[in-house]
Short mmCIF file of C-alpha atoms in Angstrom, two decimals:
data_model
loop_
_atom_site.label_atom_id
_atom_site.label_comp_id
_atom_site.label_asym_id
_atom_site.label_seq_id
_atom_site.Cartn_x
_atom_site.Cartn_y
_atom_site.Cartn_z
CA UNK A 1 -79.02 32.08 -122.83
CA UNK A 2 -77.75 31.54 -119.30
CA UNK A 3 -80.00 29.36 -117.16
CA UNK A 4 -80.09 29.82 -113.40
CA UNK A 5 -81.13 26.95 -111.13
CA UNK A 6 -81.92 27.39 -107.44
CA UNK A 7 -82.19 24.65 -104.89
CA UNK A 8 -84.13 23.69 -102.98
CA UNK A 9 -87.34 25.23 -104.27
CA UNK A 10 -88.52 25.50 -100.69
CA UNK A 11 -87.16 24.77 -97.27
CA UNK A 12 -88.50 24.71 -93.77
CA UNK A 13 -86.47 26.48 -91.09
CA UNK A 14 -86.84 27.98 -87.64
CA UNK A 15 -85.82 31.27 -86.10
CA UNK A 16 -82.15 31.11 -85.21
CA UNK A 17 -81.27 28.52 -87.85
CA UNK A 18 -78.40 28.95 -90.29
CA UNK A 19 -79.79 28.75 -93.82
CA UNK A 20 -77.82 28.16 -97.02
CA UNK A 21 -79.49 28.69 -100.38
CA UNK A 22 -77.88 27.45 -103.58
CA UNK A 23 -77.83 28.94 -107.06
CA UNK A 24 -76.13 27.42 -110.09
CA UNK A 25 -75.47 28.95 -113.48
CA UNK A 26 -75.44 26.99 -116.73
CA UNK A 27 -72.11 28.60 -117.65
CA UNK A 28 -69.34 30.58 -115.99
CA UNK A 29 -70.68 33.96 -114.87
CA UNK A 30 -67.65 34.95 -112.77
CA UNK A 31 -69.13 37.06 -109.96
CA UNK A 32 -72.01 38.58 -111.93
CA UNK A 33 -74.58 37.29 -109.49
CA UNK A 34 -77.09 39.13 -107.35
CA UNK A 35 -79.52 37.98 -104.67
CA UNK A 36 -82.97 39.39 -103.94
CA UNK A 37 -85.56 38.85 -101.22
CA UNK A 38 -89.25 39.01 -102.03
CA UNK A 39 -92.13 39.03 -99.59
CA UNK A 40 -95.75 38.40 -100.65
CA UNK A 41 -97.30 41.31 -102.50
CA UNK A 42 -94.03 43.25 -102.56
CA UNK A 43 -91.36 43.97 -105.12
CA UNK A 44 -88.04 42.16 -104.76
CA UNK A 45 -85.37 43.81 -102.64
CA UNK A 46 -81.66 43.70 -103.45
CA UNK A 47 -79.62 41.94 -100.75
CA UNK A 48 -76.28 41.00 -102.31
CA UNK A 49 -74.56 42.20 -105.50
CA UNK A 50 -71.47 40.93 -107.27
CA UNK A 51 -71.82 37.59 -105.46
CA UNK A 52 -70.67 38.74 -102.04
CA UNK A 53 -71.22 42.47 -101.56
CA UNK A 54 -73.86 43.45 -99.02
CA UNK A 55 -76.24 46.11 -100.27
CA UNK A 56 -76.43 49.19 -98.05
CA UNK A 57 -78.93 48.78 -95.24
CA UNK A 58 -79.10 44.99 -95.44
CA UNK A 59 -78.42 43.19 -92.13
CA UNK A 60 -75.04 41.55 -91.77
CA UNK A 61 -76.59 38.14 -91.11
CA UNK A 62 -76.94 37.92 -94.89
CA UNK A 63 -73.85 36.94 -96.84
CA UNK A 64 -73.06 35.66 -100.30
CA UNK A 65 -70.28 33.52 -101.66
CA UNK A 66 -69.19 31.74 -104.80
CA UNK A 67 -67.98 32.45 -108.29
CA UNK A 68 -68.12 30.79 -111.68
CA UNK A 69 -71.18 28.54 -111.67
CA UNK A 70 -71.98 27.89 -108.02
CA UNK A 71 -73.18 30.48 -105.54
CA UNK A 72 -74.58 30.46 -102.02
CA UNK A 73 -76.68 32.90 -100.02
CA UNK A 74 -76.29 32.35 -96.28
CA UNK A 75 -78.50 33.65 -93.51
CA UNK A 76 -76.43 33.12 -90.38
CA UNK A 77 -79.30 33.28 -87.89
CA UNK A 78 -82.75 33.32 -89.38
CA UNK A 79 -85.06 36.03 -88.06
CA UNK A 80 -88.85 36.16 -88.27
CA UNK A 81 -88.72 38.83 -90.95
CA UNK A 82 -86.53 36.66 -93.17
CA UNK A 83 -89.30 34.23 -94.11
CA UNK A 84 -89.61 35.06 -97.79
CA UNK A 85 -88.68 33.90 -101.27
CA UNK A 86 -85.11 34.45 -102.44
CA UNK A 87 -84.03 34.82 -106.06
CA UNK A 88 -80.63 34.82 -107.69
CA UNK A 89 -80.05 36.78 -110.89
CA UNK A 90 -77.14 36.71 -113.30
CA UNK A 91 -75.91 39.88 -114.94
CA UNK A 92 -73.15 38.67 -117.23
CA UNK A 93 -75.33 38.86 -120.30
CA UNK A 94 -79.00 39.77 -120.69
CA UNK A 95 -80.52 39.26 -117.31
CA UNK A 96 -82.09 36.05 -116.03
CA UNK A 97 -83.38 34.85 -112.68
CA UNK A 98 -83.41 31.57 -110.87
CA UNK A 99 -86.72 29.98 -109.99
CA UNK A 100 -86.53 31.06 -106.37
CA UNK A 101 -86.26 29.38 -102.97
CA UNK A 102 -89.08 29.88 -100.49
CA UNK A 103 -87.98 29.89 -96.87
CA UNK A 104 -90.90 28.90 -94.66
CA UNK B 1 -85.24 58.85 -102.82
CA UNK B 2 -85.60 57.16 -106.17
CA UNK B 3 -89.11 55.97 -106.91
CA UNK B 4 -90.56 54.11 -109.88
CA UNK B 5 -94.29 53.87 -110.58
CA UNK B 6 -95.95 51.64 -113.16
CA UNK B 7 -99.17 52.77 -114.82
CA UNK B 8 -101.47 51.52 -117.54
CA UNK B 9 -104.56 49.42 -118.20
CA UNK B 10 -105.06 46.57 -115.76
CA UNK B 11 -107.24 44.56 -118.11
CA UNK B 12 -106.30 43.76 -121.69
CA UNK B 13 -108.27 41.66 -124.13
CA UNK B 14 -106.52 39.05 -126.23
CA UNK B 15 -104.98 39.47 -128.77
CA UNK B 16 -104.60 43.21 -128.11
CA UNK B 17 -101.49 45.10 -127.06
CA UNK B 18 -100.40 45.61 -123.45
CA UNK B 19 -98.96 49.08 -122.84
CA UNK B 20 -97.35 50.21 -119.60
CA UNK B 21 -95.40 53.27 -118.53
CA UNK B 22 -92.89 53.61 -115.71
CA UNK B 23 -92.47 57.09 -114.27
CA UNK B 24 -89.24 57.75 -112.44
CA UNK B 25 -88.92 60.33 -109.68
CA UNK B 26 -86.02 61.32 -107.46
CA UNK B 27 -83.46 60.69 -110.20
CA UNK B 28 -82.89 61.54 -113.80
CA UNK B 29 -83.55 58.82 -116.33
CA UNK B 30 -80.82 60.33 -118.49
CA UNK B 31 -77.74 58.87 -116.84
CA UNK B 32 -75.14 56.60 -118.38
CA UNK B 33 -74.62 54.63 -115.16
CA UNK B 34 -78.16 53.27 -115.15
CA UNK B 35 -80.49 51.46 -117.45
CA UNK B 36 -84.16 50.65 -117.16
CA UNK B 37 -85.91 47.30 -117.11
CA UNK B 38 -89.23 45.55 -117.24
CA UNK B 39 -89.74 42.31 -115.30
CA UNK B 40 -92.89 40.30 -114.81
CA UNK B 41 -94.16 37.67 -112.40
CA UNK B 42 -97.21 35.45 -112.98
CA UNK B 43 -99.17 34.69 -109.84
CA UNK B 44 -97.34 32.17 -107.68
CA UNK B 45 -94.39 31.93 -110.06
CA UNK B 46 -90.91 33.34 -110.44
CA UNK B 47 -89.48 36.47 -111.99
CA UNK B 48 -89.07 36.81 -115.76
CA UNK B 49 -86.89 39.55 -117.23
CA UNK B 50 -88.61 41.13 -120.22
CA UNK B 51 -86.01 43.59 -121.42
CA UNK B 52 -84.03 46.77 -120.87
CA UNK B 53 -83.57 50.18 -122.39
CA UNK B 54 -80.70 52.62 -122.14
CA UNK B 55 -80.87 56.40 -122.23
CA UNK B 56 -79.60 56.23 -125.80
CA UNK B 57 -82.65 54.19 -126.75
CA UNK B 58 -80.68 50.98 -127.21
CA UNK B 59 -82.69 47.95 -126.18
CA UNK B 60 -82.19 44.29 -125.33
CA UNK B 61 -85.06 41.86 -125.00
CA UNK B 62 -85.64 38.39 -123.59
CA UNK B 63 -85.36 36.07 -126.63
CA UNK B 64 -88.59 34.33 -125.65
CA UNK B 65 -90.54 37.59 -125.95
CA UNK B 66 -88.45 39.50 -128.47
CA UNK B 67 -90.89 39.21 -131.36
CA UNK B 68 -93.68 40.86 -129.33
CA UNK B 69 -91.85 43.46 -127.19
CA UNK B 70 -91.00 47.09 -127.81
CA UNK B 71 -89.56 49.47 -125.24
CA UNK B 72 -89.17 53.20 -125.52
CA UNK B 73 -87.81 56.00 -123.37
CA UNK B 74 -88.99 59.60 -122.91
CA UNK B 75 -86.25 61.57 -121.22
CA UNK B 76 -88.26 64.82 -121.23
CA UNK B 77 -90.90 63.22 -119.00
CA UNK B 78 -88.48 60.94 -117.13
CA UNK B 79 -90.34 57.81 -118.08
CA UNK B 80 -90.01 54.65 -120.12
CA UNK B 81 -92.57 52.33 -121.62
CA UNK B 82 -93.35 48.75 -122.56
CA UNK B 83 -95.51 47.44 -125.38
CA UNK B 84 -96.32 43.74 -125.64
CA UNK B 85 -98.34 42.71 -128.65
CA UNK B 86 -100.68 39.79 -129.32
CA UNK B 87 -101.24 39.05 -125.65
CA UNK B 88 -102.73 35.82 -124.34
CA UNK B 89 -103.76 34.63 -120.89
CA UNK B 90 -100.15 33.53 -120.38
CA UNK B 91 -99.16 37.20 -120.26
CA UNK B 92 -101.25 37.78 -117.13
CA UNK B 93 -98.78 38.83 -114.46
CA UNK B 94 -97.56 41.53 -112.13
CA UNK B 95 -95.33 43.78 -114.22
CA UNK B 96 -92.47 45.59 -112.51
CA UNK B 97 -90.21 48.33 -113.76
CA UNK B 98 -86.77 48.51 -112.17
CA UNK B 99 -83.49 50.38 -112.41
CA UNK B 100 -80.11 48.77 -112.91
CA UNK B 101 -77.19 50.60 -111.37
CA UNK B 102 -73.45 50.05 -111.53
CA UNK B 103 -71.37 49.51 -108.42
CA UNK B 104 -68.40 51.73 -107.55
CA UNK B 105 -66.06 49.67 -109.72
CA UNK B 106 -68.30 50.05 -112.74
CA UNK B 107 -68.05 46.33 -113.38
CA UNK B 108 -71.10 44.98 -111.59
CA UNK B 109 -74.73 45.87 -112.02
CA UNK B 110 -77.83 45.14 -109.98
CA UNK B 111 -81.52 46.01 -109.84
CA UNK B 112 -81.49 48.46 -106.97
CA UNK B 113 -84.85 50.23 -107.24
CA UNK B 114 -88.15 48.66 -108.22
CA UNK B 115 -91.67 49.90 -108.76
CA UNK B 116 -94.44 48.43 -106.62
CA UNK B 117 -95.74 46.42 -109.58
CA UNK B 118 -98.99 46.48 -111.51
CA UNK B 119 -101.21 43.46 -112.04
CA UNK B 120 -102.25 43.14 -115.66
CA UNK B 121 -104.91 40.58 -116.48
CA UNK B 122 -105.43 39.33 -120.03
CA UNK B 123 -109.00 38.20 -120.47
CA UNK B 124 -111.83 38.65 -122.90
#
C-alpha cells in the first residue's frame, strides 16, 4: 500500500499570505497526485490533478508542483474562502489519501 | 451536470450490515472512462477510500476493509451500491460516493464529482 503523509496537520495564516502545503508519498508515484479542498459539512472539491493541472473553474491562485515522492500545493495569496482542509490523494495504485492539512 | 446522491439507512445496529446506494444523474454509469468509488470520513478525521467498481463489475477494495466490503453496479438504474458487513462503532462515518474520471491524456485520473455524503451511525 502507498502511504501519503501531509504536513503540517494544521497551519495558521492570514488573508494575502502565500501558503505551501506538503504531501509525501511512501514510494514513487510519478505525477499521480491530486489535491482536494474540503470545507466543513461539504464534500471534497477537486483542485489539482496530475500534480500540477488546475481543474476547470478553480482560481489560478492555486497551483501544484512536484513528482515522485514530494508534492506541494501552493496558494499564492490566501483568500477568505480558502480557509479549509486540504487533502492529497495518490492514484498510481488503489487510491489513498493523506491525513489533511487544515488552513485556519 | 453530473450529480451523485447517496441513500440508505442512517442508523445500523452492530454487527449488522451497512447498505448504501449511490444514484447517478446527468451522466451514464456505463462508460469506460469512469469508475465509481465509495469513500468515508469519520467525524473530525480524514478521508478513507473504501473501494471502486467499474462498469464491467470489476472491483478493488481497501485491504483494511476487503474482508467486509462488497460493491455492485446496476447499469439499468444508473446506480451502484456498497455493503459493509459486521459493522462496529468504528464504522460510524459520513459515506461519500464519487466518480473517477480520466484526463484528456487518458493517463491520469481524479475524483471529479462527489455526492453530498450521508452520515451513517452504528449504534445499538
